[in-house]
XYZ file of C-alpha atoms in Angstrom:
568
model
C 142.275 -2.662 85.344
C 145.210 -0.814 85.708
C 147.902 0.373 83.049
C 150.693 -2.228 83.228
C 150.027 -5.064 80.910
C 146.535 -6.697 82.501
C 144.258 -5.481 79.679
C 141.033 -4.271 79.962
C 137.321 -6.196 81.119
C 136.045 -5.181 77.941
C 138.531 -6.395 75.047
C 136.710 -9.611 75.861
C 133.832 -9.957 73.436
C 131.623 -12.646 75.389
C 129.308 -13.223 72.023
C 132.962 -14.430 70.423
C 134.432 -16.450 72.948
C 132.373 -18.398 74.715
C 132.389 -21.864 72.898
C 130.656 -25.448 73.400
C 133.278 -28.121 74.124
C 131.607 -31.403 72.777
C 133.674 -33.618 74.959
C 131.915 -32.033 78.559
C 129.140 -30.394 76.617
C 129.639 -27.453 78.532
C 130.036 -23.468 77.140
C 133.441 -22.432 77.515
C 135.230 -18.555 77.370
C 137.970 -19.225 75.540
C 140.354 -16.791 73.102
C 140.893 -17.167 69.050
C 142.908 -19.864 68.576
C 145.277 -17.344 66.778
C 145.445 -14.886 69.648
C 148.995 -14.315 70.786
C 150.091 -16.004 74.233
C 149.635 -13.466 76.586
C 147.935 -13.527 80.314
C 144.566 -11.406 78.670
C 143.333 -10.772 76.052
C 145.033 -8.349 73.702
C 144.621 -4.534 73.309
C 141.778 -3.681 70.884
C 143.560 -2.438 67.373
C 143.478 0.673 65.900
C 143.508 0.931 62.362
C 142.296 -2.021 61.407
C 139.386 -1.763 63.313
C 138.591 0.961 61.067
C 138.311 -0.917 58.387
C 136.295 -3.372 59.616
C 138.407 -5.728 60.142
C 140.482 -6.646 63.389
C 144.156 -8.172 63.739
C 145.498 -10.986 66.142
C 149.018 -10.638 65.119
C 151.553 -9.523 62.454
C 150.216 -10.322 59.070
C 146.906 -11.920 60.767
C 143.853 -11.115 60.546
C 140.240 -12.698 61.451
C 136.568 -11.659 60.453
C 135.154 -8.931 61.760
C 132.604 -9.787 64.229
C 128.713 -10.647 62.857
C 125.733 -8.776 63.519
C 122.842 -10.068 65.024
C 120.299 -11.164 62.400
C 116.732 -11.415 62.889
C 117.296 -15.452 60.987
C 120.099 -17.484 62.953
C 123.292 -18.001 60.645
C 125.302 -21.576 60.498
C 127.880 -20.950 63.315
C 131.432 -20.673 61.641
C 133.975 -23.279 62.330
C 136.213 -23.231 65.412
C 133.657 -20.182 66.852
C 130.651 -19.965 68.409
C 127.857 -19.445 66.460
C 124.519 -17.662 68.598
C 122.999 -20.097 70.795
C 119.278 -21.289 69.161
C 116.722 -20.012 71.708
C 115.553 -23.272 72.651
C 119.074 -23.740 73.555
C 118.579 -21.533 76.374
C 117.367 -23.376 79.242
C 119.770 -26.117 78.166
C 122.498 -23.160 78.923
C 121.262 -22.132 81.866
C 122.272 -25.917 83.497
C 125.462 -26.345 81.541
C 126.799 -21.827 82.057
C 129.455 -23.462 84.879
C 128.600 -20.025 86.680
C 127.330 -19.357 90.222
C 126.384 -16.159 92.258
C 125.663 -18.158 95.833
C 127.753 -16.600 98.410
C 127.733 -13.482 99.709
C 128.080 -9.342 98.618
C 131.397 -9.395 98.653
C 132.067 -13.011 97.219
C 131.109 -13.212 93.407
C 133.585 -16.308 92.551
C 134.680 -17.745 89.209
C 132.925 -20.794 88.365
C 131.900 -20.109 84.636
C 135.077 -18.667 82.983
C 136.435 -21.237 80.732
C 139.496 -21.046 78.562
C 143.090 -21.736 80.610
C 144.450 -17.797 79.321
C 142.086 -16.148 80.934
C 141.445 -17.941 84.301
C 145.223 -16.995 84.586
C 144.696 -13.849 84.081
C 141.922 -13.377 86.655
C 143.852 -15.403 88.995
C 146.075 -12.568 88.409
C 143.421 -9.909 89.690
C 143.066 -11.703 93.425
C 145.041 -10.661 96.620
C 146.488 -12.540 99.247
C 147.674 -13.196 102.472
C 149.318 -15.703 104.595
C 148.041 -16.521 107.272
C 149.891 -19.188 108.318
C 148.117 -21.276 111.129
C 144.820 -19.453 111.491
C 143.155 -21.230 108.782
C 143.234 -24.506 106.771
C 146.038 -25.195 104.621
C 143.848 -26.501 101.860
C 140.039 -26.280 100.385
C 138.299 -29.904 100.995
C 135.332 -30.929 98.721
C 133.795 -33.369 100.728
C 133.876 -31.748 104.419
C 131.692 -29.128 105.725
C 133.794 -25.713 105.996
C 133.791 -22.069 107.465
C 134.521 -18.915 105.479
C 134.970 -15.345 107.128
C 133.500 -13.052 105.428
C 135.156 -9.712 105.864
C 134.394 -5.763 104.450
C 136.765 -3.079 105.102
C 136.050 0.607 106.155
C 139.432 1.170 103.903
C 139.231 3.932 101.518
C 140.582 2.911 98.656
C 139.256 4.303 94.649
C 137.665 7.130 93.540
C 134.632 8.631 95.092
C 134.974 6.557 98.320
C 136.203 10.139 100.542
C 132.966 10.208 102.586
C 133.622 6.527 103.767
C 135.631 4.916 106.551
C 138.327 6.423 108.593
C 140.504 8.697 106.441
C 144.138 6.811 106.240
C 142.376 4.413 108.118
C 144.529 0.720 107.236
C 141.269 -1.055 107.283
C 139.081 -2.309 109.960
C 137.045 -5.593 110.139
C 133.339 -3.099 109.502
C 131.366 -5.620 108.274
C 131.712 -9.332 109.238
C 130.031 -12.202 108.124
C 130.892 -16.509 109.438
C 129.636 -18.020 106.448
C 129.295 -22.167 107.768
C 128.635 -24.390 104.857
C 127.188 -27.741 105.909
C 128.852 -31.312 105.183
C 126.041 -32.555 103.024
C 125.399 -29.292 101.253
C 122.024 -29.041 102.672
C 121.773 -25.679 104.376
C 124.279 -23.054 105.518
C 124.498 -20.207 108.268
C 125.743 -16.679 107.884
C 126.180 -15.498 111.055
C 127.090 -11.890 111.150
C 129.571 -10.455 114.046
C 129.106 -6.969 115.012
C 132.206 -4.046 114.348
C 131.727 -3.407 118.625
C 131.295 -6.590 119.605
C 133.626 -6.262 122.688
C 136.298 -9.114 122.432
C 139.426 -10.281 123.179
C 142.376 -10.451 120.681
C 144.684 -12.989 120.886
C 148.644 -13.083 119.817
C 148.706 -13.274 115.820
C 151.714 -13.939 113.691
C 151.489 -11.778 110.694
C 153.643 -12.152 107.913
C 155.449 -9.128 106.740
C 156.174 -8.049 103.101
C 160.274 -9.162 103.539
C 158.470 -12.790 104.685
C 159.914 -12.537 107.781
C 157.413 -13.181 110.650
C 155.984 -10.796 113.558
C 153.494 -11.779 116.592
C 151.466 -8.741 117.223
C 150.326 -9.050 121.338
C 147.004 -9.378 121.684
C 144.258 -6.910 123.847
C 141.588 -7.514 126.108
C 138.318 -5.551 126.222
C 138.599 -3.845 122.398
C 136.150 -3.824 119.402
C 136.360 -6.712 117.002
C 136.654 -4.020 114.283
C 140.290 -3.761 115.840
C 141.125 -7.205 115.069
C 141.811 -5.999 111.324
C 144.293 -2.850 110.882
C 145.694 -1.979 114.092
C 148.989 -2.347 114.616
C 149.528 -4.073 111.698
C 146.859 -6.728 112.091
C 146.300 -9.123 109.102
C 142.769 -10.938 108.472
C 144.667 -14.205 110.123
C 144.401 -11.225 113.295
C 140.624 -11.584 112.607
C 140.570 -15.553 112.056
C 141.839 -16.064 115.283
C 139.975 -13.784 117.287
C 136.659 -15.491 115.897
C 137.986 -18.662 116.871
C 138.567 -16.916 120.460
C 135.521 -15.537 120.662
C 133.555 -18.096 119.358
C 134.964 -21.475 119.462
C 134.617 -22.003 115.555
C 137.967 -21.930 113.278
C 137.502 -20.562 110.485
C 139.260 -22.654 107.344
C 139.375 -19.418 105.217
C 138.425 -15.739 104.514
C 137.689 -13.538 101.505
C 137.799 -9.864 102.501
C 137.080 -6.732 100.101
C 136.896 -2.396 100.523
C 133.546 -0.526 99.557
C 134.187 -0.358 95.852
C 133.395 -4.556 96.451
C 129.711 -3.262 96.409
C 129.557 -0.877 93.671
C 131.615 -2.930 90.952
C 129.481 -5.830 91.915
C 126.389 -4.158 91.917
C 127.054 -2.750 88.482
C 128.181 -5.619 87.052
C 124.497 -7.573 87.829
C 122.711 -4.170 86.436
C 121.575 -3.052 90.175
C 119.975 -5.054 92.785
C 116.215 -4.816 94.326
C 115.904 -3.907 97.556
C 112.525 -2.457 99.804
C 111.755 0.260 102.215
C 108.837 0.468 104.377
C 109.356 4.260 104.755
C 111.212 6.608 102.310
C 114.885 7.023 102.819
C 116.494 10.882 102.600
C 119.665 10.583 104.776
C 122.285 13.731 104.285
C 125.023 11.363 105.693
C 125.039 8.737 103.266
C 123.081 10.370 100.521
C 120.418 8.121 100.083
C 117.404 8.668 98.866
C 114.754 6.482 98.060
C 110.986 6.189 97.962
C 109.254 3.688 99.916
C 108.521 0.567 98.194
C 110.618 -1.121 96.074
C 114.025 0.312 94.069
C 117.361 -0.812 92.174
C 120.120 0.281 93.338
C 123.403 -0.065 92.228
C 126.996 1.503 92.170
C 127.250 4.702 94.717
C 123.855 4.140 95.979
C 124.290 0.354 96.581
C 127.251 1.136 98.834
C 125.153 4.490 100.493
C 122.199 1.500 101.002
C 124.335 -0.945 102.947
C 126.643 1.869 105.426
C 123.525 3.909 106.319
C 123.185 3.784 109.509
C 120.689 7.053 110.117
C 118.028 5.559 107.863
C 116.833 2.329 109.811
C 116.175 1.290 113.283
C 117.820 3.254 115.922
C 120.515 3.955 113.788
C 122.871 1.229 115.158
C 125.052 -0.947 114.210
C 122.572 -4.076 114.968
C 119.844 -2.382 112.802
C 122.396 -2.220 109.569
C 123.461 -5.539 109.975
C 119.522 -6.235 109.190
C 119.788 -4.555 105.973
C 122.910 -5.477 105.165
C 121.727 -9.158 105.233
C 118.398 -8.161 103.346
C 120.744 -6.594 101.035
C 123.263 -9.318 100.524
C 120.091 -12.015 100.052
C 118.958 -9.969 97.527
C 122.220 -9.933 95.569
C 122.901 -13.639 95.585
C 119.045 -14.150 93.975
C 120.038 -11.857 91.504
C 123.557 -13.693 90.566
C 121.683 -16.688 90.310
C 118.923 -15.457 88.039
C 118.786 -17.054 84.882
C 119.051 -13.199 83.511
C 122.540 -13.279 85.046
C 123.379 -17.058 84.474
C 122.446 -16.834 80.697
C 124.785 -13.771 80.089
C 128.025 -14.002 79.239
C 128.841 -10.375 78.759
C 127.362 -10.291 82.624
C 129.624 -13.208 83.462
C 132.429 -11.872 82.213
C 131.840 -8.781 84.186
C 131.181 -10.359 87.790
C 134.089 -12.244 87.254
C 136.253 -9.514 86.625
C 134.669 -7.508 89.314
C 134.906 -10.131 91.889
C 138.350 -10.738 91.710
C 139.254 -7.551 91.414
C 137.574 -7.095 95.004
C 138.855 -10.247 96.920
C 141.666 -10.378 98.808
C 141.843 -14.460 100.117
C 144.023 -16.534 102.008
C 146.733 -17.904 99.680
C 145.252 -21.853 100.213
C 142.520 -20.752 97.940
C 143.637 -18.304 95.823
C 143.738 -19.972 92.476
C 140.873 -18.914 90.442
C 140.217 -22.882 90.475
C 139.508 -23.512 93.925
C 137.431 -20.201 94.354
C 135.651 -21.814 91.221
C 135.628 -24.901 93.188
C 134.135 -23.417 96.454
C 131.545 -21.451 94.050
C 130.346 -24.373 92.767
C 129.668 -26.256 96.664
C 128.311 -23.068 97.572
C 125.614 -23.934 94.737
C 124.196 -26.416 96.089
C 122.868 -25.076 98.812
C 119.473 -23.772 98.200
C 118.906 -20.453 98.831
C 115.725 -21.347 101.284
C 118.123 -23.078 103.682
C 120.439 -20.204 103.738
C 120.046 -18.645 107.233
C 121.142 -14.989 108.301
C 121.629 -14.256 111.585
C 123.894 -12.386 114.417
C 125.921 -13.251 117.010
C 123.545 -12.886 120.066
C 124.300 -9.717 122.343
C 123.785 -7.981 125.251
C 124.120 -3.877 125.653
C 128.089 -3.863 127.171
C 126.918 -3.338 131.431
C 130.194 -1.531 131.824
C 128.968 1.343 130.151
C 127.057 4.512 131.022
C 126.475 5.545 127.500
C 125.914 2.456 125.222
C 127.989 2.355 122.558
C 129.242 -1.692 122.369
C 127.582 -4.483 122.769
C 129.008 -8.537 124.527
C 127.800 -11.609 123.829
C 124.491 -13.069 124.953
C 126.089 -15.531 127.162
C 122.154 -17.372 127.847
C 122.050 -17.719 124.210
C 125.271 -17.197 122.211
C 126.957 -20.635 123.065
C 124.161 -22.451 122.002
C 124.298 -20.668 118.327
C 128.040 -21.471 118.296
C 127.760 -24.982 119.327
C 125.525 -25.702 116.355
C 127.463 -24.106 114.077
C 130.627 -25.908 115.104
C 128.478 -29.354 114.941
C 127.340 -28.801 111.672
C 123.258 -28.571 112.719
C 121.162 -26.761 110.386
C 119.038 -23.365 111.707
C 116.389 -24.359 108.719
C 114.244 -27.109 108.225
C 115.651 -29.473 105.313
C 113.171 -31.084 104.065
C 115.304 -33.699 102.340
C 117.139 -34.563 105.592
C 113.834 -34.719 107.450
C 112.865 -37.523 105.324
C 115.493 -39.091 105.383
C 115.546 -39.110 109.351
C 111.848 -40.291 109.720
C 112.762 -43.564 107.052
C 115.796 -44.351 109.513
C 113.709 -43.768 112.189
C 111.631 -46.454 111.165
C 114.142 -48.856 109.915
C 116.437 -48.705 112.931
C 114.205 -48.686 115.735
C 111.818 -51.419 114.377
C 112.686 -55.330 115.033
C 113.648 -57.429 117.737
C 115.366 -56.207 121.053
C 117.632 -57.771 123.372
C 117.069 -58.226 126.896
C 118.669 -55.673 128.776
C 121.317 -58.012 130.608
C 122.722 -58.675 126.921
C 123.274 -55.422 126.141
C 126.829 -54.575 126.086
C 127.966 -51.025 125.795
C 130.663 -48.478 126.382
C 129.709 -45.077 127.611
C 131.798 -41.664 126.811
C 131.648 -38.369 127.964
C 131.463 -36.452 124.443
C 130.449 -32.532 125.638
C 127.962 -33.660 128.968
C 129.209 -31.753 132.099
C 131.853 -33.777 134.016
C 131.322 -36.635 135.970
C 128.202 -37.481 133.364
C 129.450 -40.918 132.018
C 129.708 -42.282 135.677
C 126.314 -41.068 136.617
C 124.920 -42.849 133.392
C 126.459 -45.873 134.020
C 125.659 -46.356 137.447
C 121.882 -45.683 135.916
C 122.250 -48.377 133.678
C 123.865 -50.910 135.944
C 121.812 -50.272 138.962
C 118.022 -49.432 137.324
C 118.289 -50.373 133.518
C 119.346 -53.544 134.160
C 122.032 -53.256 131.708
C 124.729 -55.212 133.931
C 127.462 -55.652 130.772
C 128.477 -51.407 131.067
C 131.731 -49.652 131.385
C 132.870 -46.284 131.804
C 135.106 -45.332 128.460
C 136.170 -41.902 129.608
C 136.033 -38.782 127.654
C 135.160 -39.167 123.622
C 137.936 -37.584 120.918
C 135.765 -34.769 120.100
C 132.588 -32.700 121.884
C 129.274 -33.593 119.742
C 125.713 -31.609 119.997
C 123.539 -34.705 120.121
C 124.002 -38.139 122.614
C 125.087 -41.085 119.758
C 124.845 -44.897 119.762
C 127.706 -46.813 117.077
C 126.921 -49.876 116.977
C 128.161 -53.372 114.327
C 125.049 -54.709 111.973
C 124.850 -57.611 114.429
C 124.520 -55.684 117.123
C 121.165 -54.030 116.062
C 119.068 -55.244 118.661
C 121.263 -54.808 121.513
C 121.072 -51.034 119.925
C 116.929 -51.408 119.694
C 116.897 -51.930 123.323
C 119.772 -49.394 124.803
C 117.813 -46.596 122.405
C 114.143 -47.402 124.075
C 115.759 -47.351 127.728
C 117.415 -44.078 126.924
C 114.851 -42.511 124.440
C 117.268 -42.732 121.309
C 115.626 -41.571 118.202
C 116.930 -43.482 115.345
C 118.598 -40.152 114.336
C 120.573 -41.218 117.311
C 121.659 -44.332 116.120
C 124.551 -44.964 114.012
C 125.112 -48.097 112.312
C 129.223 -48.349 112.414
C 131.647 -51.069 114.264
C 132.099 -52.375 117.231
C 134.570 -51.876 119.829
C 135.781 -54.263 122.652
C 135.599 -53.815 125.788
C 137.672 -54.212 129.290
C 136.740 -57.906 128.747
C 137.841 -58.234 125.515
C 134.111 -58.740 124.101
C 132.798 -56.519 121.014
C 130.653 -53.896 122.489
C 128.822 -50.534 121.136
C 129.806 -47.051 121.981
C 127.105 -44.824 123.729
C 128.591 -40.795 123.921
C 126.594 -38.601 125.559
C 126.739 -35.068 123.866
C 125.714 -31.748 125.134
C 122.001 -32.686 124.514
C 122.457 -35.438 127.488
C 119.906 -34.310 130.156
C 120.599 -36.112 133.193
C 120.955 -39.536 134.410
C 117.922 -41.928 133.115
C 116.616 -38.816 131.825
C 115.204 -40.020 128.394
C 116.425 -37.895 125.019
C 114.608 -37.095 121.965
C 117.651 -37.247 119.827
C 116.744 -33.323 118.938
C 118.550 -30.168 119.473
C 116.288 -27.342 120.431
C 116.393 -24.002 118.438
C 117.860 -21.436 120.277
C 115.770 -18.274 120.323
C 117.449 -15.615 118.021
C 117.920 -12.207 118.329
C 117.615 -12.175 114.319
C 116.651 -14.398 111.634
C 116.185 -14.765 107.934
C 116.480 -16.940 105.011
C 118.404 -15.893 101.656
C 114.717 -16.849 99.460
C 112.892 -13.727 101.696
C 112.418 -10.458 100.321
C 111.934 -8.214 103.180
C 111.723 -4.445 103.490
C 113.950 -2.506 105.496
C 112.447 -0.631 108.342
């Protein structure tokens, strides 16, 4: 903290203030009710402290604070007393904290008490960033965070990092896609020299008056973050360029992100296949497994002479085994049970973040933290933008997208589609299967349908219709044009009394019940109710049948947030 009024992390005493509220039955931090009305908690005294005793304000005072005792005392009223040990898995479900994004987002979901929310909404950054992202954090919609670490160097110790007087580039950058339903979510990480294109960006200067920086063709991404006065919105919009998915919002932090967070969680574990002793970074580590934390979490994650072929691609690896590691060890019980750790993530966390201004209250980053949680760690996928070694150079130093493989991994992304299996969703797929495509079908010159062109190379709606009129039988077809939206997979709406029109158009085209969507009708050029066939980018051809699945693309890398791997 600094010296002008905020208070220090530690005047908080997390045994004291964290108290049950019996109308939510959830543990909240909150201060002595006679505390004075300030944004943190107050200074610690002086004398009084001395004498065992500590003052709130003029002519107050409280109890000093209890020992531990080996017997549990009555808890005293209006405070918290110690929580009985059998309490404690009852505190891990109620603790309103979570861990479950990535390095450099630890956000506030377990801080009660209205005082000092305020005051760590007082410890985040932002920026406006007008257009490039949402204007607002939705609950109920799948969303996109960009995930960004600067090579600024900012706080002590940090001189053999980054560019000195270097405004910040985009070094480490990580699409975190959070799905609809919660299920799963993809961190897909975007290389520093990726070569890209970066488009006009409005910035917002500190007078609030408004400047479009000109974009450049052919540059690192890294350069979509400091140059010229580029803002993170700068960034947003040149992974939108690049690839096709908008981000809603981003959380960015320097390298002292890593060693207050670190610190704050008492290390994290990471392995090495081989022993680490770079000069560079000043690591050093034995082979096997290690803690590190603080100065050697941050040497562990910028190494690049340690691992692979010292690339860039090869620390993005270990960066990911690193950050998978962290968010198992924020959502430990050890860390979830602690308030004195609580306190100190959240203080560290927000301390780090700089955010968009739409989510900058300390209760919507509680708010994301907590939709974050539900994803299980299992269906949390890592991967990287696929690339290619950049053909216009001699000497390879930057890398461009895969273009056999990268649009594939943005498309799914952008279409909400899971890289992991979910088991739940599975399930739920095969019963719907079975209930949809079971029962009575119609004869094919009843079946009534609209067809749109929702992502299928032009000119595929015609081709499918003349199919259908001219093969299939299915005489009572129209072309509907071009859908609203591109979709991944070919869909089939259709009104509950419709269903076996819907049987029979799915077993001519080879709809899984996936495929099917129960929904309304619409009517048609004759004025008839009629279902709505879009073909989506999964369509394979006229009266080619579909499977209602979207094949895996093959990945340069993969891994899942539940793995503990070893860095090689």
């Amino acid at each position: 903290m600094d010296a002008q009024g905020r208070g220090r992390a530690d005047d908080v005493d997390p045994a004291d203030q964290w108290v049950l509220n019996p109308r939510t039955g959830e543990y909240e931090l909150r201060l002595s009710p006679s505390a004075p009305e300030s944004s943190v908690p107050g200074p610690r005294a002086s004398g009084p402290r001395a004498s065992g005793r500590r003052t709130t304000a003029p002519g107050r005072e409280v109890p000093p604070q209890r020992r531990r005792r080996a017997e549990p005392e009555a808890p005293v009223p209006g405070r918290r007393g110690r929580r009985p040990e059998k309490k404690k898995s009852r505190g891990k479900r109620v603790l309103l904290w979570t861990g479950g994004s990535m390095a450099f987002v630890v956000l506030v979901a377990g801080v009660g008490g209205y005082v000092y929310l305020k005051h760590l909404e007082g410890n985040v950054s932002t920026t406006d960033v007008g257009t490039a992202g949402s204007s607002s954090f939705k609950k109920d919609e799948a969303f996109n965070i960009l995930i960004i670490g600067t090579d600024k160097r900012t706080g002590e110790g940090n001189e053999g990092y980054g560019d000195k007087g270097s405004a910040g580039h985009a070094d480490t950058n990580i699409l975190l896609h959070v799905a609809e339903d919660r299920s799963n979510a993809t961190a897909l990480s975007i290389p520093r020299d990726l070569i890209v294109d970066i488009p006009d960006c409005e910035t917002t200067l500190e007078d609030g008056t408004k400047k479009v920086i000109p974009g450049t063709s052919g540059v690192r991404f890294n350069q979509s973050l400091g140059d010229f006065g580029r803002d993170a919105g700068c960034t947003m919009r040149t992974v939108a360029e690049t690839t096709g998915i908008k981000p809603d919002h981003f959380m960015m932090a320097d390298f002292n992100a890593v060693k207050t967070l670190t610190t704050a969680v008492d290390g994290v574990d990471v392995c090495v296949e081989n022993a680490v002793d770079d000069p560079k970074s000043h690591l050093q580590l034995p082979a096997g497994e290690s803690t590190v934390e603080g100065e050697q979490a941050l040497a562990f994650v910028r190494t690049r002479h340690a691992f692979g072929n010292e690339g860039d691609l090869d620390r993005i690896k270990v960066q990911q085994q690193f950050l998978g590691s962290l968010m198992r060890k924020m959502s430990s019980s050890d860390t979830l049970t602690s308030p004195t750790k609580l306190v100190k993530l959240a203080e560290a966390a927000t301390k780090a973040l700089t955010v968009d201004k739409a989510i900058g209250k300390v209760g919507t980053l509680k708010d994301i933290a907590l939709e974050l949680k539900k994803v299980p760690t299992k269906n949390i996928t890592f991967t990287t933008v696929p690339v290619l070694d950049n053909p216009a150079e001699k000497v390879k130093a930057t890398v461009v997208v895969n273009e056999a493989k990268g649009p594939q991994v943005f498309d799914m992304i952008k279409n909400d589609i899971s890289f992991t299996e979910v088991e739940q969703k599975k399930k739920k797929e095969k019963a719907a299967v079975a209930a949809r495509l079971k029962g009575e079908k119609s004869e094919p010159g009843e079946v009534r349908v609209r067809v749109m062109n929702g992502g299928a190379p032009a000119g595929s709606a015609q081709q499918e219709l003349a199919y259908l009129q001219t093969q299939a039988g299915v005489s009572k077809s129209e072309n509907a044009g071009n859908a609203p939206a591109e979709i991944a997979k070919t869909t089939l709406e259709y009104a509950p009394d419709q269903a076996d029109q819907a049987r029979a158009l799915a077993e001519i085209l080879g709809l899984s019940g996936a495929a099917m969507k129960p929904g309304e009708s619409v009517t048609n050029a004759q004025g008839l109710p009629a279902m709505t066939l879009t073909l989506g980018k999964d369509f394979k051809g006229a009266g080619v049948k579909l499977d209602g699945s979207v094949k895996k693309p093959d990945l340069d890398t993969e891994s899942t947030a539940d793995q503990k791997l070893c860095a090689s």
